Amino acid sequence: MSGELKKENIEYIIAMPNGNGEAHEYAKVAGITSYPCELGTPHFIRDFKTFLLNIRYLYRFIPCILSLVKIIKSEDVKIVHLNGLLCIQGVIAAKLMRRPIVWHLYYGTIYPKYLIKGFRPIIKLAADKVVNISGSTRKYFMLDSYIEDTIIYEPVD
């Protein structure tokens, strides 16, 4: 996909979590600039381990926002594209830098309804554009709301 976008003179930069995965290497091979960040999401507390993960998430929250702001500045990012519901650090960084937000919702029905309902006002206020991956995710995330969205189906390999 990056090759096709580059033909249209569109370049994108990825900020992704630090980790042992191969995502940064895949991005490099594809010619995509990627930045390791302390990105993270909160976890439902089921045990002591998830409790500690949430403490770590809170501890890294502000440094992550600052890291994203630095990337947005240094790379002169024009649009911030968020993947997933819980990308709060990206929302805050984009708003601080006054950049438009495309919020891509794709996880299906893994979140409890109360969480979705709580996030709808945030999505409505923050996102300049909302993308869902299917009619069912649209229904799940946008039911009882007045948020305009676009459906872009995920590619199939």
mmCIF file of N, CA and C in Angstrom, residues 70-137:
data_model
loop_
_atom_site.group_PDB
_atom_site.id
_atom_site.type_symbol
_atom_site.label_atom_id
_atom_site.label_comp_id
_atom_site.label_asym_id
_atom_site.label_seq_id
_atom_site.Cartn_x
_atom_site.Cartn_y
_atom_site.Cartn_z
ATOM 1 N N LYS A 70 6.477 15.423 19.331
ATOM 2 C CA LYS A 70 7.809 15.598 18.735
ATOM 3 C C LYS A 70 7.851 15.024 17.313
ATOM 4 N N ILE A 71 7.261 13.851 17.117
ATOM 5 C CA ILE A 71 7.217 13.241 15.782
ATOM 6 C C ILE A 71 6.400 14.106 14.833
ATOM 7 N N ILE A 72 5.243 14.564 15.286
ATOM 8 C CA ILE A 72 4.384 15.403 14.441
ATOM 9 C C ILE A 72 5.131 16.665 14.012
ATOM 10 N N LYS A 73 5.865 17.274 14.939
ATOM 11 C CA LYS A 73 6.646 18.481 14.620
ATOM 12 C C LYS A 73 7.790 18.172 13.666
ATOM 13 N N SER A 74 8.607 17.189 14.018
ATOM 14 C CA SER A 74 9.827 16.932 13.240
ATOM 15 C C SER A 74 9.530 16.434 11.836
ATOM 16 N N GLU A 75 8.457 15.693 11.672
ATOM 17 C CA GLU A 75 8.113 15.154 10.354
ATOM 18 C C GLU A 75 7.087 16.014 9.617
ATOM 19 N N ASP A 76 6.660 17.100 10.247
ATOM 20 C CA ASP A 76 5.642 17.986 9.678
ATOM 21 C C ASP A 76 4.414 17.186 9.212
ATOM 22 N N VAL A 77 3.911 16.372 10.115
ATOM 23 C CA VAL A 77 2.747 15.527 9.830
ATOM 24 C C VAL A 77 1.535 16.415 9.576
ATOM 25 N N LYS A 78 0.814 16.126 8.501
ATOM 26 C CA LYS A 78 -0.355 16.931 8.125
ATOM 27 C C LYS A 78 -1.657 16.368 8.680
ATOM 28 N N ILE A 79 -1.754 15.047 8.775
ATOM 29 C CA ILE A 79 -2.968 14.373 9.253
ATOM 30 C C ILE A 79 -2.538 13.256 10.191
ATOM 31 N N VAL A 80 -3.255 13.097 11.295
ATOM 32 C CA VAL A 80 -2.981 12.007 12.229
ATOM 33 C C VAL A 80 -4.056 10.946 12.043
ATOM 34 N N HIS A 81 -3.617 9.732 11.733
ATOM 35 C CA HIS A 81 -4.513 8.597 11.506
ATOM 36 C C HIS A 81 -4.388 7.663 12.698
ATOM 37 N N LEU A 82 -5.470 7.511 13.436
ATOM 38 C CA LEU A 82 -5.479 6.666 14.627
ATOM 39 C C LEU A 82 -6.089 5.320 14.292
ATOM 40 N N ASN A 83 -5.461 4.258 14.751
ATOM 41 C CA ASN A 83 -5.976 2.906 14.531
ATOM 42 C C ASN A 83 -6.494 2.337 15.838
ATOM 43 N N GLY A 84 -7.788 2.197 15.949
ATOM 44 C CA GLY A 84 -8.380 1.595 17.133
ATOM 45 C C GLY A 84 -9.033 2.611 18.047
ATOM 46 N N LEU A 85 -9.853 2.110 18.913
ATOM 47 C CA LEU A 85 -10.660 2.955 19.788
ATOM 48 C C LEU A 85 -9.854 3.677 20.858
ATOM 49 N N LEU A 86 -8.870 3.024 21.439
ATOM 50 C CA LEU A 86 -8.224 3.531 22.651
ATOM 51 C C LEU A 86 -6.943 4.324 22.399
ATOM 52 N N CYS A 87 -6.899 5.063 21.315
ATOM 53 C CA CYS A 87 -5.701 5.827 20.936
ATOM 54 C C CYS A 87 -5.725 7.235 21.515
ATOM 55 N N ILE A 88 -5.942 7.344 22.790
ATOM 56 C CA ILE A 88 -6.125 8.646 23.424
ATOM 57 C C ILE A 88 -4.876 9.522 23.330
ATOM 58 N N GLN A 89 -3.691 8.925 23.459
ATOM 59 C CA GLN A 89 -2.467 9.722 23.376
ATOM 60 C C GLN A 89 -2.362 10.408 22.013
ATOM 61 N N GLY A 90 -2.700 9.680 20.955
ATOM 62 C CA GLY A 90 -2.671 10.254 19.609
ATOM 63 C C GLY A 90 -3.682 11.369 19.436
ATOM 64 N N VAL A 91 -4.852 11.209 20.037
ATOM 65 C CA VAL A 91 -5.874 12.258 19.984
ATOM 66 C C VAL A 91 -5.331 13.535 20.620
ATOM 67 N N ILE A 92 -4.778 13.403 21.804
ATOM 68 C CA ILE A 92 -4.279 14.576 22.530
ATOM 69 C C ILE A 92 -3.122 15.229 21.774
ATOM 70 N N ALA A 93 -2.189 14.418 21.279
ATOM 71 C CA ALA A 93 -1.048 14.965 20.532
ATOM 72 C C ALA A 93 -1.521 15.703 19.282
ATOM 73 N N ALA A 94 -2.444 15.112 18.542
ATOM 74 C CA ALA A 94 -2.955 15.752 17.324
ATOM 75 C C ALA A 94 -3.670 17.058 17.649
ATOM 76 N N LYS A 95 -4.461 17.056 18.705
ATOM 77 C CA LYS A 95 -5.174 18.279 19.089
ATOM 78 C C LYS A 95 -4.202 19.359 19.555
ATOM 79 N N LEU A 96 -3.177 18.980 20.317
ATOM 80 C CA LEU A 96 -2.172 19.958 20.745
ATOM 81 C C LEU A 96 -1.472 20.599 19.546
ATOM 82 N N MET A 97 -1.261 19.799 18.506
ATOM 83 C CA MET A 97 -0.570 20.286 17.311
ATOM 84 C C MET A 97 -1.532 20.824 16.249
ATOM 85 N N ARG A 98 -2.815 20.820 16.561
ATOM 86 C CA ARG A 98 -3.858 21.315 15.651
ATOM 87 C C ARG A 98 -3.825 20.607 14.297
ATOM 88 N N ARG A 99 -3.741 19.295 14.352
ATOM 89 C CA ARG A 99 -3.756 18.488 13.136
ATOM 90 C C ARG A 99 -5.094 17.766 13.026
ATOM 91 N N PRO A 100 -5.598 17.606 11.810
ATOM 92 C CA PRO A 100 -6.840 16.846 11.640
ATOM 93 C C PRO A 100 -6.628 15.375 11.998
ATOM 94 N N ILE A 101 -7.702 14.756 12.455
ATOM 95 C CA ILE A 101 -7.654 13.364 12.904
ATOM 96 C C ILE A 101 -8.584 12.514 12.054
ATOM 97 N N VAL A 102 -8.039 11.406 11.549
ATOM 98 C CA VAL A 102 -8.839 10.339 10.953
ATOM 99 C C VAL A 102 -8.801 9.204 11.960
ATOM 100 N N TRP A 103 -9.956 8.831 12.480
ATOM 101 C CA TRP A 103 -10.038 7.798 13.518
ATOM 102 C C TRP A 103 -10.601 6.534 12.894
ATOM 103 N N HIS A 104 -9.781 5.509 12.816
ATOM 104 C CA HIS A 104 -10.101 4.243 12.153
ATOM 105 C C HIS A 104 -10.516 3.220 13.209
ATOM 106 N N LEU A 105 -11.775 2.819 13.178
ATOM 107 C CA LEU A 105 -12.313 1.871 14.160
ATOM 108 C C LEU A 105 -12.428 0.505 13.505
ATOM 109 N N TYR A 106 -11.759 -0.477 14.082
ATOM 110 C CA TYR A 106 -11.706 -1.752 13.373
ATOM 111 C C TYR A 106 -11.758 -2.996 14.234
ATOM 112 N N TYR A 107 -11.850 -2.917 15.504
ATOM 113 C CA TYR A 107 -11.736 -4.120 16.322
ATOM 114 C C TYR A 107 -13.009 -4.932 16.456
ATOM 115 N N GLY A 108 -14.064 -4.559 15.829
ATOM 116 C CA GLY A 108 -15.295 -5.333 15.969
ATOM 117 C C GLY A 108 -15.932 -5.126 17.320
ATOM 118 N N THR A 109 -16.376 -6.194 17.915
ATOM 119 C CA THR A 109 -17.202 -6.072 19.118
ATOM 120 C C THR A 109 -16.484 -6.542 20.382
ATOM 121 N N ILE A 110 -15.226 -6.195 20.543
ATOM 122 C CA ILE A 110 -14.494 -6.660 21.725
ATOM 123 C C ILE A 110 -14.662 -5.760 22.938
ATOM 124 N N TYR A 111 -15.156 -4.547 22.735
ATOM 125 C CA TYR A 111 -15.298 -3.613 23.846
ATOM 126 C C TYR A 111 -16.706 -3.670 24.420
ATOM 127 N N PRO A 112 -16.837 -3.475 25.732
ATOM 128 C CA PRO A 112 -18.173 -3.442 26.320
ATOM 129 C C PRO A 112 -18.940 -2.196 25.862
ATOM 130 N N LYS A 113 -20.244 -2.329 25.812
ATOM 131 C CA LYS A 113 -21.098 -1.243 25.328
ATOM 132 C C LYS A 113 -20.888 0.056 26.101
ATOM 133 N N TYR A 114 -20.700 -0.026 27.423
ATOM 134 C CA TYR A 114 -20.533 1.204 28.200
ATOM 135 C C TYR A 114 -19.290 1.968 27.764
ATOM 136 N N LEU A 115 -18.226 1.252 27.365
ATOM 137 C CA LEU A 115 -17.009 1.906 26.909
ATOM 138 C C LEU A 115 -17.248 2.602 25.569
ATOM 139 N N ILE A 116 -17.930 1.906 24.674
ATOM 140 C CA ILE A 116 -18.250 2.487 23.367
ATOM 141 C C ILE A 116 -19.094 3.741 23.559
ATOM 142 N N LYS A 117 -20.110 3.629 24.390
ATOM 143 C CA LYS A 117 -21.000 4.769 24.638
ATOM 144 C C LYS A 117 -20.226 5.946 25.237
ATOM 145 N N GLY A 118 -19.278 5.665 26.109
ATOM 146 C CA GLY A 118 -18.462 6.717 26.701
ATOM 147 C C GLY A 118 -17.516 7.376 25.712
ATOM 148 N N PHE A 119 -17.051 6.618 24.726
ATOM 149 C CA PHE A 119 -16.105 7.156 23.750
ATOM 150 C C PHE A 119 -16.776 7.920 22.615
ATOM 151 N N ARG A 120 -18.046 7.686 22.361
ATOM 152 C CA ARG A 120 -18.707 8.357 21.236
ATOM 153 C C ARG A 120 -18.577 9.878 21.285
ATOM 154 N N PRO A 121 -18.819 10.526 22.433
ATOM 155 C CA PRO A 121 -18.652 11.989 22.439
ATOM 156 C C PRO A 121 -17.214 12.421 22.153
ATOM 157 N N ILE A 122 -16.243 11.640 22.618
ATOM 158 C CA ILE A 122 -14.834 11.962 22.359
ATOM 159 C C ILE A 122 -14.551 11.846 20.866
ATOM 160 N N ILE A 123 -15.032 10.769 20.258
ATOM 161 C CA ILE A 123 -14.838 10.576 18.819
ATOM 162 C C ILE A 123 -15.491 11.717 18.051
ATOM 163 N N LYS A 124 -16.717 12.044 18.430
ATOM 164 C CA LYS A 124 -17.448 13.105 17.728
ATOM 165 C C LYS A 124 -16.721 14.446 17.823
ATOM 166 N N LEU A 125 -16.200 14.772 18.996
ATOM 167 C CA LEU A 125 -15.502 16.047 19.177
ATOM 168 C C LEU A 125 -14.117 16.061 18.538
ATOM 169 N N ALA A 126 -13.406 14.948 18.606
ATOM 170 C CA ALA A 126 -12.000 14.937 18.193
ATOM 171 C C ALA A 126 -11.788 14.626 16.720
ATOM 172 N N ALA A 127 -12.543 13.680 16.184
ATOM 173 C CA ALA A 127 -12.255 13.182 14.835
ATOM 174 C C ALA A 127 -12.779 14.125 13.758
ATOM 175 N N ASP A 128 -11.941 14.362 12.767
ATOM 176 C CA ASP A 128 -12.384 15.086 11.590
ATOM 177 C C ASP A 128 -13.015 14.127 10.595
ATOM 178 N N LYS A 129 -12.613 12.870 10.672
ATOM 179 C CA LYS A 129 -13.179 11.819 9.825
ATOM 180 C C LYS A 129 -13.125 10.517 10.602
ATOM 181 N N VAL A 130 -14.184 9.717 10.498
ATOM 182 C CA VAL A 130 -14.236 8.400 11.136
ATOM 183 C C VAL A 130 -14.345 7.354 10.040
ATOM 184 N N VAL A 131 -13.551 6.297 10.177
ATOM 185 C CA VAL A 131 -13.574 5.187 9.227
ATOM 186 C C VAL A 131 -13.912 3.917 9.997
ATOM 187 N N ASN A 132 -14.867 3.161 9.480
ATOM 188 C CA ASN A 132 -15.183 1.835 10.009
ATOM 189 C C ASN A 132 -14.813 0.808 8.952
ATOM 190 N N ILE A 133 -14.579 -0.438 9.372
ATOM 191 C CA ILE A 133 -14.157 -1.465 8.417
ATOM 192 C C ILE A 133 -15.310 -2.259 7.833
ATOM 193 N N SER A 134 -16.513 -2.076 8.368
ATOM 194 C CA SER A 134 -17.659 -2.821 7.841
ATOM 195 C C SER A 134 -18.941 -2.208 8.373
ATOM 196 N N GLY A 135 -20.049 -2.653 7.804
ATOM 197 C CA GLY A 135 -21.344 -2.218 8.305
ATOM 198 C C GLY A 135 -21.583 -2.661 9.733
ATOM 199 N N SER A 136 -21.079 -3.838 10.086
ATOM 200 C CA SER A 136 -21.297 -4.315 11.456
ATOM 201 C C SER A 136 -20.489 -3.502 12.466
ATOM 202 N N THR A 137 -19.263 -3.098 12.117
ATOM 203 C CA THR A 137 -18.526 -2.241 13.055
ATOM 204 C C THR A 137 -19.161 -0.861 13.119
#
